[in-house]
XYZ file of N, CA and C in Angstrom:
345
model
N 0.831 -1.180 0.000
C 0.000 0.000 0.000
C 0.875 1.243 0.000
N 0.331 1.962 -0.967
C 1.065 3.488 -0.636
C 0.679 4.588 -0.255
N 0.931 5.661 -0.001
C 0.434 6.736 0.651
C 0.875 8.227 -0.100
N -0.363 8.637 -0.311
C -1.129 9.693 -0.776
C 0.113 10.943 -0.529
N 0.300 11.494 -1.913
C 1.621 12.344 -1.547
C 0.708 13.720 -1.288
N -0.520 14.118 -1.528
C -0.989 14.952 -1.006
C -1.171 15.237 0.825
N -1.973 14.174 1.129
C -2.546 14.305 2.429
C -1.732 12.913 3.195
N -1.737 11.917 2.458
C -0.422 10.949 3.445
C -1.064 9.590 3.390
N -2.677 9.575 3.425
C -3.298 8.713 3.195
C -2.670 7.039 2.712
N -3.349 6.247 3.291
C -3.281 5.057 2.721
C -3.926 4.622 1.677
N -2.936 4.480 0.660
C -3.813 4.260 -0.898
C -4.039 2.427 -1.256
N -4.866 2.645 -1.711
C -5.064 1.115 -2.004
C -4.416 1.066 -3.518
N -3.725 0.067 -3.958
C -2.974 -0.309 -5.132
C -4.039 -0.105 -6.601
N -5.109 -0.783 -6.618
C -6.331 0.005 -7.342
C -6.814 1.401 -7.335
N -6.577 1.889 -6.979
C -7.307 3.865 -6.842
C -6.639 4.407 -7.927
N -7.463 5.145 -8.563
C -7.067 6.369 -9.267
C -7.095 7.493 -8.275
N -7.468 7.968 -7.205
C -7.862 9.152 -6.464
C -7.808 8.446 -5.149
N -7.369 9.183 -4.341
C -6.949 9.445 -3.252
C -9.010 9.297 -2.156
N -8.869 8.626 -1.538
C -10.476 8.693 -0.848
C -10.944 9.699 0.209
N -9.714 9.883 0.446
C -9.675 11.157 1.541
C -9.700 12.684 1.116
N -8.617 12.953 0.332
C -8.489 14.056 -0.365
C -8.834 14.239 -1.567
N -8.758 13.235 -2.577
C -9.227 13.617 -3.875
C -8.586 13.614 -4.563
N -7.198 13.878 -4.237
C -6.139 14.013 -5.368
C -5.857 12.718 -5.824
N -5.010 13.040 -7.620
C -5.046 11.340 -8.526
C -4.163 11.037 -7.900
N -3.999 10.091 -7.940
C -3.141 9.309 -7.628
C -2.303 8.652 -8.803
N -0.755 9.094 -8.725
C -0.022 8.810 -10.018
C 0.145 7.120 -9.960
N 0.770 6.433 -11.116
C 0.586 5.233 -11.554
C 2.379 4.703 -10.615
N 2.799 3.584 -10.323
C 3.930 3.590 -9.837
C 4.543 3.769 -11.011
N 4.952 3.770 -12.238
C 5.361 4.105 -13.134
C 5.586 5.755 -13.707
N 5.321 6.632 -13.061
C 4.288 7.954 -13.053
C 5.314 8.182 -12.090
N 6.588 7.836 -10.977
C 7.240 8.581 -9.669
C 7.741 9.488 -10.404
N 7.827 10.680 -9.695
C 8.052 11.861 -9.263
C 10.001 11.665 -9.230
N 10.707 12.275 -9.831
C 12.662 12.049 -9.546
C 12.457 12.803 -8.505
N 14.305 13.113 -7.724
C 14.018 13.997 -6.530
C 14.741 15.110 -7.250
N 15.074 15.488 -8.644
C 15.199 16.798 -8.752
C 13.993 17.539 -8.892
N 12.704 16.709 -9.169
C 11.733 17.651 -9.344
C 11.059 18.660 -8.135
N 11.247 17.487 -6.693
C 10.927 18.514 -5.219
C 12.337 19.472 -5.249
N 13.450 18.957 -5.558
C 14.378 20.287 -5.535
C 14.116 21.503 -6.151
N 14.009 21.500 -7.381
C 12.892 22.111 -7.984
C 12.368 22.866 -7.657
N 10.804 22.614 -7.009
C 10.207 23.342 -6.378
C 10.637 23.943 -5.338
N 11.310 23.636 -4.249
C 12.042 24.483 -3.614
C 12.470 25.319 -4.063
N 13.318 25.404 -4.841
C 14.802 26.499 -5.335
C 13.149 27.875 -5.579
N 12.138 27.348 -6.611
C 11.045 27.981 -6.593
C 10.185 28.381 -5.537
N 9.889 27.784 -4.792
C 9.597 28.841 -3.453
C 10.171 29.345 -2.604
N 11.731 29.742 -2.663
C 13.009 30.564 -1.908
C 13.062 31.827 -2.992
N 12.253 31.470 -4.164
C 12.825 32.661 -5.053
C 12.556 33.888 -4.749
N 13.007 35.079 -5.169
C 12.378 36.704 -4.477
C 10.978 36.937 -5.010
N 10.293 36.981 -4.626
C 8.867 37.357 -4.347
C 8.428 38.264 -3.929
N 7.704 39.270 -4.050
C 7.169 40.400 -3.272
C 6.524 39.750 -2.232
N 6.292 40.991 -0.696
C 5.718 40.075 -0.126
C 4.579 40.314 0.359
N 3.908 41.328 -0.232
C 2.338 41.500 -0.575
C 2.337 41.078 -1.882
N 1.014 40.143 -2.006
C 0.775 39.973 -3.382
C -0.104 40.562 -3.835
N 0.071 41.141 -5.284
C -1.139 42.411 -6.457
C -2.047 41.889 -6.616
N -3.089 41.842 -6.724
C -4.197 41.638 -7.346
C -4.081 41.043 -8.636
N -3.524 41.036 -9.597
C -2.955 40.223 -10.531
C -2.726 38.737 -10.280
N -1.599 38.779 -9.305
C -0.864 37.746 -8.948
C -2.051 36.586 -8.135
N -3.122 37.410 -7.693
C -3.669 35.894 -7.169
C -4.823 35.350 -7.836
N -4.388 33.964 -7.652
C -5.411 32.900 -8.492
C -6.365 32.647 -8.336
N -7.382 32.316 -9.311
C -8.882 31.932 -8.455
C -8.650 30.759 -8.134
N -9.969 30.935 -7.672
C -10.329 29.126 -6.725
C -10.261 28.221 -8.425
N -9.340 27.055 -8.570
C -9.171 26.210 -9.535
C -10.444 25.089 -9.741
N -11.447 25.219 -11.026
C -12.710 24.433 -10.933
C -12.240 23.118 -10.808
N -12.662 22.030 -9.977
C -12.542 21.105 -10.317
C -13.683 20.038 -11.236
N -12.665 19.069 -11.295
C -13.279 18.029 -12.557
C -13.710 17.441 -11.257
N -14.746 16.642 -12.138
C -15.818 15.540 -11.675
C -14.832 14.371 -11.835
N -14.938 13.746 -11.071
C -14.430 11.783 -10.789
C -15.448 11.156 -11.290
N -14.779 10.566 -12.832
C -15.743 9.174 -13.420
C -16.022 8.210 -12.405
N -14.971 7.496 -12.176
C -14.184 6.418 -11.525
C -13.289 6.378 -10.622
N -13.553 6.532 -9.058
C -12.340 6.284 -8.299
C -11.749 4.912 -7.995
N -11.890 4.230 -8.966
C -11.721 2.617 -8.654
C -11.704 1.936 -10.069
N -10.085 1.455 -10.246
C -9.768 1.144 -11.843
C -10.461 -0.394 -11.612
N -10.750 -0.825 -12.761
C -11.281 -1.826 -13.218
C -10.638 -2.437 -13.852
N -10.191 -3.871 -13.950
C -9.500 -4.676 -14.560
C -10.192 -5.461 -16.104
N -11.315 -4.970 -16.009
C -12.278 -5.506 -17.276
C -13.277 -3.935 -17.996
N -13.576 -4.079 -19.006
C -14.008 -3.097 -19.707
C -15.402 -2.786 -19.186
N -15.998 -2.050 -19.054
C -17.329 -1.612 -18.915
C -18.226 -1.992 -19.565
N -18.047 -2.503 -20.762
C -19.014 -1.974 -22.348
C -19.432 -3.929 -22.045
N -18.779 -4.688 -21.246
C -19.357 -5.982 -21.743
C -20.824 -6.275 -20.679
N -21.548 -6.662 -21.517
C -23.172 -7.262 -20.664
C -22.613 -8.236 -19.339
N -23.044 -7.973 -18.754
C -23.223 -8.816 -17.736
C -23.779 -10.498 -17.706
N -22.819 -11.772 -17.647
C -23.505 -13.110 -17.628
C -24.494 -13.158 -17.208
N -25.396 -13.681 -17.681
C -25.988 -14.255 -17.378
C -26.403 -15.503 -16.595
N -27.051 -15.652 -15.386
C -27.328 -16.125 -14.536
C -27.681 -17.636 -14.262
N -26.884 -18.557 -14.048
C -27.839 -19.862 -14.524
C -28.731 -20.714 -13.453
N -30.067 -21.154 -13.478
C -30.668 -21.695 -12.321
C -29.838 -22.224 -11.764
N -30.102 -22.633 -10.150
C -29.228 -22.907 -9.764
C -29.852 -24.654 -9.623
N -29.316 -25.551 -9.087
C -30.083 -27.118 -9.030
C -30.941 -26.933 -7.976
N -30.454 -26.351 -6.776
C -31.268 -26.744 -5.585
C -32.910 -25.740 -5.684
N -32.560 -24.846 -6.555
C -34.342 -23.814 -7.052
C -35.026 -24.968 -8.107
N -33.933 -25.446 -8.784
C -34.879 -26.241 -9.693
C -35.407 -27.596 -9.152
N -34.723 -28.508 -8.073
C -35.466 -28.931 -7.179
C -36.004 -29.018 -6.531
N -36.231 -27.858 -6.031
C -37.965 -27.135 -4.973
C -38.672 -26.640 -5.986
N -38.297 -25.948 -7.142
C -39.472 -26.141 -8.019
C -40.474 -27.666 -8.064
N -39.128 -28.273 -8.638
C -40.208 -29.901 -8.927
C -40.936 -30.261 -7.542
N -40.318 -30.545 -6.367
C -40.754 -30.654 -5.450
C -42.543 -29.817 -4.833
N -42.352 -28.804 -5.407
C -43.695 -28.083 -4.915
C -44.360 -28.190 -6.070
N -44.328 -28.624 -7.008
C -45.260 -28.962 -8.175
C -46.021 -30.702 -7.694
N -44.855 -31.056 -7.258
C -44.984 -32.471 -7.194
C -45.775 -32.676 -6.232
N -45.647 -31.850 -5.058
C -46.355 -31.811 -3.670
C -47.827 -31.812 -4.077
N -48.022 -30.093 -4.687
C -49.311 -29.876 -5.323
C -49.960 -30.814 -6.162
N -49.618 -31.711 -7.076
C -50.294 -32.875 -7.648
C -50.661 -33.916 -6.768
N -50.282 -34.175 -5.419
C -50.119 -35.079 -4.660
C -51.180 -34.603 -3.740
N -51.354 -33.466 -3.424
C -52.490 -33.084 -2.613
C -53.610 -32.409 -3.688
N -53.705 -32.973 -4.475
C -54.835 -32.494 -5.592
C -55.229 -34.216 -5.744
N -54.460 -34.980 -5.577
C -54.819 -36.984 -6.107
C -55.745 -37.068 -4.754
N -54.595 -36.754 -3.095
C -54.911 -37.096 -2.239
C -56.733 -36.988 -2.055
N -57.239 -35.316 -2.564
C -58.212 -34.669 -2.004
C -59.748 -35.109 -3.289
N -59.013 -35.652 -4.452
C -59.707 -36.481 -5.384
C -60.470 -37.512 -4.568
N -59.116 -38.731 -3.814
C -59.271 -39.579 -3.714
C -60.388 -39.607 -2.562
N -60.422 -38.829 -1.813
C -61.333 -38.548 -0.338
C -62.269 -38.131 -0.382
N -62.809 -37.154 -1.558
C -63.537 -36.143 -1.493
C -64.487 -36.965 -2.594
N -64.024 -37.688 -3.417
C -64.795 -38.417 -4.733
C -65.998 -39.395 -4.226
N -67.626 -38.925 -4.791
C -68.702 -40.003 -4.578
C -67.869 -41.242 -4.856
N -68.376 -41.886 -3.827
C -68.531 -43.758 -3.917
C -69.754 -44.125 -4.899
N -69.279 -45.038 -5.549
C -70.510 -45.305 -6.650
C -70.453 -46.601 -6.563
């Protein structure tokens, strides 16, 4: 299991997205080198004013909608099997058919004028 480089989270090996926070979750193939956090550092030490203009700040970023937080190992697009009786329904079927003929002979046999 790995953990969520946003919030720290425990990711399950299937997730596209993070369950806690939201954020994707990159592929293990997808790591991050460590010049890229150097990187960002060297970029947030840089000189900066330290009021920011009205220019400079960002709006709130829209987010996207989540298709799928949970990859699938099979395609979507196929129908679903179909279901097959199972033996033990198809033997209480016969069974309660069989019953019912048996108490339809029984109630013949009792209920029928003597001639």
């Amino acid at each position: 299991m790995g953990k969520c480089t946003n919030c720290g989270a425990a990711l399950d090996p299937g997730w596209k997205f993070c369950i806690a926070c939201g954020a994707s979750v990159t592929a293990p193939n997808e790591t991050r080198s460590n010049g890229t956090e150097a990187d960002e550092t060297t970029a947030r030490e840089s000189d900066t004013p330290s009021t920011p203009t009205r220019e400079s700040i960002p709006s709130a970023p829209t987010r996207e909608s989540i298709p799928s937080a949970i990859r699938s190992d099979e395609p979507d697009d196929e129908p679903l099997p179909r279901k097959r009786m199972d033996a033990a329904i198809i033997f209480g079927i016969a069974m309660a058919v069989g019953g019912g003929v048996l108490i339809i002979l029984v109630a013949m046999a009792l209920f029928s004028p003597r001639g």
